[in-house]
Coordinates of C-alpha atoms in Angstrom, one line a residue:
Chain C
X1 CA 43.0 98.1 24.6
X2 CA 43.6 94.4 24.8
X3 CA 44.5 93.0 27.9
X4 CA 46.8 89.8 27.9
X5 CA 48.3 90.2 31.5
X6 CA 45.9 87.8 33.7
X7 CA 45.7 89.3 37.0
X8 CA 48.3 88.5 39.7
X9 CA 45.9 87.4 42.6
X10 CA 42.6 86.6 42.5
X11 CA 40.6 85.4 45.2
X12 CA 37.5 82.9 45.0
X13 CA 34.3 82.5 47.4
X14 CA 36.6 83.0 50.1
X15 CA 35.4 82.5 53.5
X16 CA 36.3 82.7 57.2
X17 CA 33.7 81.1 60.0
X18 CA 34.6 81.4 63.8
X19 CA 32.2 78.6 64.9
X20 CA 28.8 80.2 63.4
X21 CA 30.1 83.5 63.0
X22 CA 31.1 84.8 59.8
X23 CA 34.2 86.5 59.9
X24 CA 34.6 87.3 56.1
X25 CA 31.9 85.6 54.0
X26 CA 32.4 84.6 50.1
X27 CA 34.8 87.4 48.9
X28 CA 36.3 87.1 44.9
X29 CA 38.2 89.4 43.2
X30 CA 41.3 90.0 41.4
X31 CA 44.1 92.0 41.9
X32 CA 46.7 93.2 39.0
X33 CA 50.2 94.2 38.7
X34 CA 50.9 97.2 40.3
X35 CA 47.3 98.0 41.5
X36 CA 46.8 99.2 45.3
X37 CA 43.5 98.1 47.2
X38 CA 42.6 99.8 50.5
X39 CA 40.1 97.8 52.5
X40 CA 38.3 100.4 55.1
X41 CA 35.3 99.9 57.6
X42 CA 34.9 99.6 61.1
X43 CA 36.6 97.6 63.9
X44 CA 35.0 94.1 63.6
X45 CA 34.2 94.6 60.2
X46 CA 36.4 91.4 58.9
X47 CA 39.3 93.5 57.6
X48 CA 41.7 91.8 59.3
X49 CA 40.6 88.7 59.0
X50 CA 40.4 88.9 55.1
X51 CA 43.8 90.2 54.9
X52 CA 44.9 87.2 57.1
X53 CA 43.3 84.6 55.0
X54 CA 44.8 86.4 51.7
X55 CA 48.3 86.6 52.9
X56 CA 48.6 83.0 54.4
X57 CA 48.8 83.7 57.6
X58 CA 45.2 82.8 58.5
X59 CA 43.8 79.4 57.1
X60 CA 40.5 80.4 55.1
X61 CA 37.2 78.0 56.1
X62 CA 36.5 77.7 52.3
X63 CA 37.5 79.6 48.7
X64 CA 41.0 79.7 46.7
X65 CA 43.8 82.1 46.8
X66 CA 45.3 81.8 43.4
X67 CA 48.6 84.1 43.2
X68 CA 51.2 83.8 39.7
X69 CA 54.4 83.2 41.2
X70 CA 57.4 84.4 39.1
X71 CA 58.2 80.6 38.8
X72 CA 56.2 78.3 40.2
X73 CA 53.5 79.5 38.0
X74 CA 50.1 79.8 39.2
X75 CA 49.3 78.4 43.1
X76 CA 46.8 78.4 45.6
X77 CA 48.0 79.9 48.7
X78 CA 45.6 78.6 50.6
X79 CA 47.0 74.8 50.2
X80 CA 50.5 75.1 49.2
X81 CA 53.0 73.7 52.2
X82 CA 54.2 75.7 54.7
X83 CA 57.9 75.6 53.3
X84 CA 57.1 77.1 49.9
X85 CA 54.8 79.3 51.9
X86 CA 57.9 80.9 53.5
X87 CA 59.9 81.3 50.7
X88 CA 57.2 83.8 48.9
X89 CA 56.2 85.7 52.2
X90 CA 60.6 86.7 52.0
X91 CA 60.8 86.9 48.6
X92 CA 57.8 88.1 46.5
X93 CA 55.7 89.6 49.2
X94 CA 56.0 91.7 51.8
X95 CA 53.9 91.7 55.0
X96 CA 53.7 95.3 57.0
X97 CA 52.5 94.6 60.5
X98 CA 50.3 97.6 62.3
X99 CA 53.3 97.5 65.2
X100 CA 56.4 97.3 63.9
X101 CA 57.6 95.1 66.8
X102 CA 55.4 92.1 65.2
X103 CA 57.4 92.4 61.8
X104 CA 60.6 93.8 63.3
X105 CA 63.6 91.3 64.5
X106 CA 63.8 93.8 67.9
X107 CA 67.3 91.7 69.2
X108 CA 69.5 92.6 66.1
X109 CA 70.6 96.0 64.4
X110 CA 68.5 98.3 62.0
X111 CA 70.7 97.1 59.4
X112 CA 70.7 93.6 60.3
X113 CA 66.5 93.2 60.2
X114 CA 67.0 94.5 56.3
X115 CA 69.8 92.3 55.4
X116 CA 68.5 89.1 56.9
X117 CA 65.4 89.5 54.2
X118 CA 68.2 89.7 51.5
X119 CA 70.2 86.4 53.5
X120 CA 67.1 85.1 53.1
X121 CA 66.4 84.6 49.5
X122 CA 70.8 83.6 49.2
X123 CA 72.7 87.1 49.5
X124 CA 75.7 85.9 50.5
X125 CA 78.6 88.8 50.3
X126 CA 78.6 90.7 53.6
X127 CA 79.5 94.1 51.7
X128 CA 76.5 94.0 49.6
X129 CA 74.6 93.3 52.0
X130 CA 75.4 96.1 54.0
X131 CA 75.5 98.5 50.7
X132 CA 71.8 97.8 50.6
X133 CA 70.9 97.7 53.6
X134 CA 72.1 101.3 54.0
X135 CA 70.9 102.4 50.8
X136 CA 67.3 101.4 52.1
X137 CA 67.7 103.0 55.4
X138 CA 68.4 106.2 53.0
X139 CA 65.3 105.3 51.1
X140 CA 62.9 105.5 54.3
X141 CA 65.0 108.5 55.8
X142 CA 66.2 106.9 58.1
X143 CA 69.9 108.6 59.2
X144 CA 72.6 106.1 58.0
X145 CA 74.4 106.2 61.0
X146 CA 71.7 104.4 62.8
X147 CA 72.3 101.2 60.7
X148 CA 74.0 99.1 63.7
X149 CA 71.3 100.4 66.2
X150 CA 68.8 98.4 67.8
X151 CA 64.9 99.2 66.2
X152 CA 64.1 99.6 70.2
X153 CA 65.9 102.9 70.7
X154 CA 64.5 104.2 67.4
X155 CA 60.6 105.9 67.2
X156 CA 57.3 104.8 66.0
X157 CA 57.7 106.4 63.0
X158 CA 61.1 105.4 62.5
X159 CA 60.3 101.6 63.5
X160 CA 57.0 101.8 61.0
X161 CA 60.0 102.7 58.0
X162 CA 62.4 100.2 59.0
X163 CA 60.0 97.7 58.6
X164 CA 59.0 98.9 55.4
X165 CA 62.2 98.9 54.3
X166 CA 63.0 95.4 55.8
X167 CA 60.1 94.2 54.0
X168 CA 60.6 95.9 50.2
X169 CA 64.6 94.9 49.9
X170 CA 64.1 92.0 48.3
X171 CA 61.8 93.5 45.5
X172 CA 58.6 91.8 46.0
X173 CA 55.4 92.2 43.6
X174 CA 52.8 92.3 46.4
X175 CA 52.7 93.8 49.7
X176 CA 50.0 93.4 52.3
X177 CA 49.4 96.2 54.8
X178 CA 47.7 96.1 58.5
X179 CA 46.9 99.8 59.4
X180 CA 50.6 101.0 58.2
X181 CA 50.0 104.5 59.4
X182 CA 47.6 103.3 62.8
X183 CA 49.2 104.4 65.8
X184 CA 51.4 107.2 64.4
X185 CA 51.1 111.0 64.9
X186 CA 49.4 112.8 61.8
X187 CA 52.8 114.6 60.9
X188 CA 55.1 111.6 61.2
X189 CA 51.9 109.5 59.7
X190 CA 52.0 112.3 56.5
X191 CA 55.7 111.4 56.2
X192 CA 55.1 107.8 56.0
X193 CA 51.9 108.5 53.4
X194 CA 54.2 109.9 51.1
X195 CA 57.1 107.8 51.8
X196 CA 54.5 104.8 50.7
X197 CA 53.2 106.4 47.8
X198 CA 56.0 107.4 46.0
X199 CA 57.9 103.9 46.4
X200 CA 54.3 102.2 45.4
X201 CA 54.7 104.2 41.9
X202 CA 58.3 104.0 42.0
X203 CA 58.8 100.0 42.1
X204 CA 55.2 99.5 40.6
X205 CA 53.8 97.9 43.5
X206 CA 50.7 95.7 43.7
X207 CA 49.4 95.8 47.6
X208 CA 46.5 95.4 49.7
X209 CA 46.3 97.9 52.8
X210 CA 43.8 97.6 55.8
X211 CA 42.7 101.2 57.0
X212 CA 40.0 102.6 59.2
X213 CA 41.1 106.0 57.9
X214 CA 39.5 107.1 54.3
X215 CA 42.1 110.1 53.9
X216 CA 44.6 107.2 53.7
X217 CA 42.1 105.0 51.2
X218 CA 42.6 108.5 49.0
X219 CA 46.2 109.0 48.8
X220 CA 46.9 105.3 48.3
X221 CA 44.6 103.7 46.8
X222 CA 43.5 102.9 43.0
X223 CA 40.9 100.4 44.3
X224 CA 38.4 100.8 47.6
X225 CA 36.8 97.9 49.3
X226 CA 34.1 99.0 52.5
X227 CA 33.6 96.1 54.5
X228 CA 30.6 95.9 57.4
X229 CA 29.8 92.7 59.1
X230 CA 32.7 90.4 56.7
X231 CA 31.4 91.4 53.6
X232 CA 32.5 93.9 50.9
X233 CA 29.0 95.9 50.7
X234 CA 30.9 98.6 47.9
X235 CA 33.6 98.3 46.2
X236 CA 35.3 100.5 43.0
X237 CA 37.5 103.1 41.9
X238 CA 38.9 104.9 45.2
X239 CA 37.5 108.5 44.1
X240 CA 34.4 106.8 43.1
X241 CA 33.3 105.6 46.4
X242 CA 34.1 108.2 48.4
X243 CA 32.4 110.9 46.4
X244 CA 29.0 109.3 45.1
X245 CA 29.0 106.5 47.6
X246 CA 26.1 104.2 47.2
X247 CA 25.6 102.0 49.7
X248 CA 23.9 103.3 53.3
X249 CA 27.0 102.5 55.1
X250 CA 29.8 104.1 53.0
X251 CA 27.5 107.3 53.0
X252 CA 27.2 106.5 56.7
X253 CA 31.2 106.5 57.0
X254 CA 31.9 109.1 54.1
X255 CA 29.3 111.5 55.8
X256 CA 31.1 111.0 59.4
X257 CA 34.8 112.3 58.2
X258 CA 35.3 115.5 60.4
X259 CA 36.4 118.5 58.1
X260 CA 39.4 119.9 59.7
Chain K
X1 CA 36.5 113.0 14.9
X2 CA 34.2 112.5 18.0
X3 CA 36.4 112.0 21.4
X4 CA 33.4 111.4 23.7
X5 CA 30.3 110.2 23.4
X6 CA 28.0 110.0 26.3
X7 CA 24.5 108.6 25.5
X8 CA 21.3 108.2 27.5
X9 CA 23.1 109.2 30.6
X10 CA 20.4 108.6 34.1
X11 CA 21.7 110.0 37.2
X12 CA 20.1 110.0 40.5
X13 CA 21.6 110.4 44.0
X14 CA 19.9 108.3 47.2
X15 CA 20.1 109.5 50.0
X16 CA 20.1 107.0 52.6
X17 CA 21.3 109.1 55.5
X18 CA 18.2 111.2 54.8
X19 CA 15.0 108.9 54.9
X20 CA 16.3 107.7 51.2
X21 CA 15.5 110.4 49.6
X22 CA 15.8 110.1 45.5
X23 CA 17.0 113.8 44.0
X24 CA 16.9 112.5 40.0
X25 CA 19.5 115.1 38.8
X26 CA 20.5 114.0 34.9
X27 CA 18.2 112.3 32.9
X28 CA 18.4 110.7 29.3
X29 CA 21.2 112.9 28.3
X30 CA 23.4 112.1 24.9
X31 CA 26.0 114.4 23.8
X32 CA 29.1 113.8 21.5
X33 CA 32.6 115.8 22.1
X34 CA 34.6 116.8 19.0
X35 CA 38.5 116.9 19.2
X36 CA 39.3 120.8 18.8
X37 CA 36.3 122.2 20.2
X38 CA 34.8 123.1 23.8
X39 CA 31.7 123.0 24.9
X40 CA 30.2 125.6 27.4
X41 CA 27.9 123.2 29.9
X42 CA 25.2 125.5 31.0
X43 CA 22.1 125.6 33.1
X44 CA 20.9 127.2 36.7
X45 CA 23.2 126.6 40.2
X46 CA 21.9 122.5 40.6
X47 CA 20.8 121.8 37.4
X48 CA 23.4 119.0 37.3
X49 CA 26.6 120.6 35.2
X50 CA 29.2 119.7 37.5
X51 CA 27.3 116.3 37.7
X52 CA 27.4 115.7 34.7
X53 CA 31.5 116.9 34.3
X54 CA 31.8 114.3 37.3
X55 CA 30.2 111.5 35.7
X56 CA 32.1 112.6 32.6
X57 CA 35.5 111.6 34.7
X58 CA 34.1 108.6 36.1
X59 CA 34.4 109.8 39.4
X60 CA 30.5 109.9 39.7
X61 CA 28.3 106.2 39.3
X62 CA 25.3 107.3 37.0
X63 CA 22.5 104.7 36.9
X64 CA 22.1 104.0 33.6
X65 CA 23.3 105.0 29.9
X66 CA 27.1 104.6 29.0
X67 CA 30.0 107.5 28.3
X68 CA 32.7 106.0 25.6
X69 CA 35.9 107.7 25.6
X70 CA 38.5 107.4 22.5
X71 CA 41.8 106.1 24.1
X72 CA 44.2 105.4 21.7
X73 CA 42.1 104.4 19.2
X74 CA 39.8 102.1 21.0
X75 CA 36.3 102.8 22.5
X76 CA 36.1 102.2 25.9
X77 CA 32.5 102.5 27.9
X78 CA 33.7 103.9 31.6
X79 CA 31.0 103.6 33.4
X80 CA 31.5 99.5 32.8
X81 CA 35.5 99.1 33.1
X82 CA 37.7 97.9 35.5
X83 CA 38.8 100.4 37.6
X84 CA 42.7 99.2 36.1
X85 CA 40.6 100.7 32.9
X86 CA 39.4 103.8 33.5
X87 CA 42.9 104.9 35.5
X88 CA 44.7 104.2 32.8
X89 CA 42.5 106.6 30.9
X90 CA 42.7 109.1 33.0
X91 CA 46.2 109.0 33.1
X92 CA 46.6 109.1 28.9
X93 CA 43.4 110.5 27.8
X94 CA 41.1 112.1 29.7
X95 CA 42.1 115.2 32.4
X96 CA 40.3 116.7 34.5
X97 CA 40.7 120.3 36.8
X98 CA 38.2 120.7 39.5
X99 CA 37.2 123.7 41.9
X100 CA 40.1 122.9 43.9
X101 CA 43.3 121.3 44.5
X102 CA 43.7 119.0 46.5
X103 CA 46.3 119.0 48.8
X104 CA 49.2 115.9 49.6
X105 CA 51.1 117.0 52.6
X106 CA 54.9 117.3 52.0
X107 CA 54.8 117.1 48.2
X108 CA 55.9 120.5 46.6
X109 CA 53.9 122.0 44.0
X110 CA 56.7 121.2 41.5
X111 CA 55.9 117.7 42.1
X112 CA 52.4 118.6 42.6
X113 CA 52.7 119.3 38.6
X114 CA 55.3 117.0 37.2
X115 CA 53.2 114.0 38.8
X116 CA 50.9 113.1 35.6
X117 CA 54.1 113.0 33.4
X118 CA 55.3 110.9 35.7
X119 CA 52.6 108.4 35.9
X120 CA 52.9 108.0 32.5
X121 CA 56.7 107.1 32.4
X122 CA 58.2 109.9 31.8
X123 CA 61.5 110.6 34.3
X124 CA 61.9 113.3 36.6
X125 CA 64.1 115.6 35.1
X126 CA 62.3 116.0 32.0
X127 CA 59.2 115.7 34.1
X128 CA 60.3 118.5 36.4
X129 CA 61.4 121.0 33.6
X130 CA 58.2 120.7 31.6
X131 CA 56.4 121.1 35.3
X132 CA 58.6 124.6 35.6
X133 CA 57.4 125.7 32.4
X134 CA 54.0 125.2 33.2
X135 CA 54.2 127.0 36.4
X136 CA 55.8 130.0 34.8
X137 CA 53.5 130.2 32.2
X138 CA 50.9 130.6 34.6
X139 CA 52.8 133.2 36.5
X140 CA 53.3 130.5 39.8
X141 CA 56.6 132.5 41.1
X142 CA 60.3 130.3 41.0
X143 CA 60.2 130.9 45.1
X144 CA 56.9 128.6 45.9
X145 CA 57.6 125.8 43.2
X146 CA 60.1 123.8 46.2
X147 CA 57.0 124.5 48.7
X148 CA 53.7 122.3 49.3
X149 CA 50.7 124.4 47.9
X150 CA 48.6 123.9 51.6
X151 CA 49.6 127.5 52.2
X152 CA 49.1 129.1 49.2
X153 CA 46.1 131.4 48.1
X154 CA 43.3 130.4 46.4
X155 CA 44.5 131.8 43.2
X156 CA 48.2 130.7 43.4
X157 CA 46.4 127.4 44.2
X158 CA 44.3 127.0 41.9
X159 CA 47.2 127.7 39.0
X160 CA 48.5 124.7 40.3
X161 CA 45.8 123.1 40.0
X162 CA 45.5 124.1 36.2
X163 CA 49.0 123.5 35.8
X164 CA 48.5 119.8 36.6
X165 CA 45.7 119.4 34.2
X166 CA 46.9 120.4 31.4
X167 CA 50.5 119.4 31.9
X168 CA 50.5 115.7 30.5
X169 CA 48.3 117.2 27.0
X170 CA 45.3 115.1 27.8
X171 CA 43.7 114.5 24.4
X172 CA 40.1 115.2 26.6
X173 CA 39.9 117.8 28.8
X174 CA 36.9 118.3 31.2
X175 CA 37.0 121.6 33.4
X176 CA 35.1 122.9 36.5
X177 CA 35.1 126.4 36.8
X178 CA 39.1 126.7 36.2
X179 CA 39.2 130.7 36.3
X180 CA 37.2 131.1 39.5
X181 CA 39.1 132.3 41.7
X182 CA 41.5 134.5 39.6
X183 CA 42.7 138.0 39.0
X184 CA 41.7 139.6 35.2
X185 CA 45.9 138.7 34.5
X186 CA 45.7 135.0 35.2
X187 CA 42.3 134.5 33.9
X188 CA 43.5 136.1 30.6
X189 CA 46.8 133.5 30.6
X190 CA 44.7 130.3 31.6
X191 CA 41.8 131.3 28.5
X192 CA 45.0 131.7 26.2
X193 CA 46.4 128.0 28.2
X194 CA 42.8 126.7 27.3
X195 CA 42.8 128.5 23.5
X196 CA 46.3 126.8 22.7
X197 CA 44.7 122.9 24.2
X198 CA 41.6 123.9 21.7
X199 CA 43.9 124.6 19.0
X200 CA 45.8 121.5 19.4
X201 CA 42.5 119.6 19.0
X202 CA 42.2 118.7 22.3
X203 CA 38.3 118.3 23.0
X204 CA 37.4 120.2 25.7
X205 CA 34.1 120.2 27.7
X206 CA 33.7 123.3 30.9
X207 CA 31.5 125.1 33.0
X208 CA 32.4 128.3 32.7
X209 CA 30.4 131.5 35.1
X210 CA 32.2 133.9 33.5
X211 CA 30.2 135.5 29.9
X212 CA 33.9 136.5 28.6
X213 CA 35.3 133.1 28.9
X214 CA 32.3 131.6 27.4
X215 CA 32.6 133.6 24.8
X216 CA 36.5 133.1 24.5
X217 CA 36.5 129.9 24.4
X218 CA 33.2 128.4 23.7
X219 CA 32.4 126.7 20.4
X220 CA 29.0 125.5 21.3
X221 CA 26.8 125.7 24.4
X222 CA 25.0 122.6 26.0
X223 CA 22.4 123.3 28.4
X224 CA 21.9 120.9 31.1
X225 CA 18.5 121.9 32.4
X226 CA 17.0 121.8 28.9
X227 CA 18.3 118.8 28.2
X228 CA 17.1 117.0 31.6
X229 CA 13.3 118.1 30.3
X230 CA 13.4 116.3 27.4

């Protein structure tokens, strides 16, 4: 088994300080084609924040973001200009926001928010457009007939889809997640669990997702991260972790899941 | 031709909610699998056998000692790979049916089956057909293949279960207790699913309670307790 595919992000010493405080403190790791990584730990824990940093949104206080663009070839997000910065965050990754209203467009149509991505990296033909657009809205089940509504009349659940959809039309490689399923009943949140899993396999995927909630961690994830006080104290294969965790804190967390 | 070979295998569990307690459950253990034979793990309730499956599958962290695993060919140590690594083992080489299933809301028990052929590239239709034939071989009835297996009985569930094992032909097989909870038909048509694997020379390792499918389906016997003394 010989491995010639170098990884598709990897992160080095990477740091975020608030004044003294250490947000996220001298993370590395890489990430591969097609791999998910759930993050998980508590509120304050530097989840966010490290998700931030690694998707450009945040500037990181120290450390390298190296990601292999399709072809630019290999660049470090965390210097690169804020031009070429926009062109992969619509083309090559996807960012899902925990309210859809942050990554939603909420003044045009449903259809308009998933066609603007595709505008974006030069669709031009209005039919095509359309076609796809629609064809997404099938793909999150979301009723086509809703295409030329506003994302305002639609639900939670619904608005959570759209803006997946919005965000995996243009085909990108890596998708970063902020609580995707965070604010959403448990049935529509099962929904948009399975919804996210079988388009993860389907379109082979790589993302990084933020939870609090380890049930999610299990269906999603190949890889598991536990943060506590911005660093990763465990980190391995998903199953791994949560079933002979080692460290005190994942037992602590693993050990406080309610059975239903 | 040896598909597994675990050596000097240490396995303790800290308990760190519990004043740190140490419990020191394997210890030291080596043990080769064959292709086309299955071993019987055997020992006392809490000796360490489903421990030592679990460790088997990666899905434990032992301390110390390595468990190589033939994947196409190559050697590959999974207490030390990538976790990229070991997936991709699991999904190719190295299967494993626990106590229980366990549950994805929504996704039917079709699905639930045909999922391991489809991580491994096969397409759906093909994926789904071998899936039916699988479920009917195990006597699942046609009428609950469209429906998710979260109300289904502990039997019915557990063929799923079995069904999804064994439906991608892992060339390792590693099995907790797969006729548990089943009726003297079923048990008889998962020890002939197991036989046919064997046959194949699929190298299987099990803990088994029941004396008739030890004795089925057992080509040696490895006792865990013995082997933690010495």
């Amino acid at each position: 088994m010989i491995e010639l595919e170098p990884p598709l992000l990897t992160i080095e010493s990477l740091s975020k300080l608030y004044g003294r405080n250490v947000a996220c403190g001298n993370v590395s790791f890489d990430l591969w084609a097609g791999e998910v990584l759930c993050i998980v730990g508590e509120s304050g824990s530097g989840k966010t924040t490290l998700l931030n940093c690694m998707n450009g949104t945040l500037a990181p206080s120290s450390g390298r973001i190296l990601y292999r663009t399709r072809h630019m070839g290999l660049v470090d997000v965390a210097t690169m200009g804020d031009a070429h910065k926009r062109l992969l965050m619509r083309t090559d990754w996807g960012i899902v926001h925990q309210n859809p209203r942050d990554g939603l467009r909420m003044g045009v149509s449903a259809g308009a928010n998933v066609g603007e991505r595709l505008m974006a990296v030069g669709a031009r033909h209005y039919g095509d457009i359309r076609s796809q657009a629609m064809d997404w809205l099938n793909r999150v089940e979301i009723e086509v007939d809703r295409i030329d509504d506003l994302p305002g009349v639609f639900s939670g659940g619904m608005q959570q889809r759209l803006q997946i959809a919005r965000n995996l039309v243009t085909k990108p490689r890596l998708v970063f997640m902020d609580e995707p399923t965070g604010g959403l009943d448990v049935s529509v949140q099962a929904r948009l669990l399975d919804l996210l899993r079988a388009l993860v396999q389907e379109l082979q995927l790589a993302a990084v997702i933020v939870t609090h909630d380890l049930a999610v961690a299990r269906v999603l994830a190949d890889r598991l991260f536990v943060m506590k006080g911005g660093e990763i104290v465990e980190n391995g294969l998903t199953d791994q972790v949560l079933d002979d965790p080692q460290h005190p804190y994942t037992q602590l967390l693993v050990s406080s899941i309610l059975q239903v | 031709m040896a598909m597994m070979r675990v050596r000097n295998l240490s396995k303790s569990f800290t308990l760190h909610g519990q004043g740190g307690i140490v419990l020191s459950v394997l210890n030291n253990i080596s043990l080769d699998i064959m292709a086309g034979e299955c071993v019987v793990l055997r020992g006392a309730s809490g000796c360490g056998k489903s421990t030592l499956l679990r460790s088997m599958y990666a899905n434990y962290k032992p301390q110390s000692g390595s468990i190589a695993v033939c994947h196409q060919g190559f050697w590959v140590d999974i207490l030390s790979a990538a976790p990229r690594i070991v997936l991709e083992v699991r999904r190719r080489t190295l299967g494993y049916v626990s106590q229980f299933l366990r549950v994805i809301p929504r996704v039917s028990s079709l699905d639930v089956v045909a999922e391991p052929l489809r991580n491994i590239g096969i397409d759906a239709p093909s994926a789904r057909a071998r899936a039916a034939a699988m479920l009917e071989r195990l006597n699942v009835p046609e009428r609950l293949w469209p429906l998710a297996p979260a109300t289904f009985s502990g039997g019915e569930q557990q063929r799923v279960n079995i069904a999804r094992g064994f439906i991608a032909q892992s060339p390792i097989l590693l099995l907790d207790e797969p006729t548990a909870s089943l009726d003297a038909e079923n048990r008889a048509a998962v020890i002939a699913l197991i036989g046919d694997a064997k046959a194949c020379g699929t190298a299987i390792v099990g803990i088994f309670h029941d004396e008739d499918v030890q004795r089925c389906l057992g080509t040696r016997q490895f006792d865990v307790a013995q082997a933690r003394l010495t």
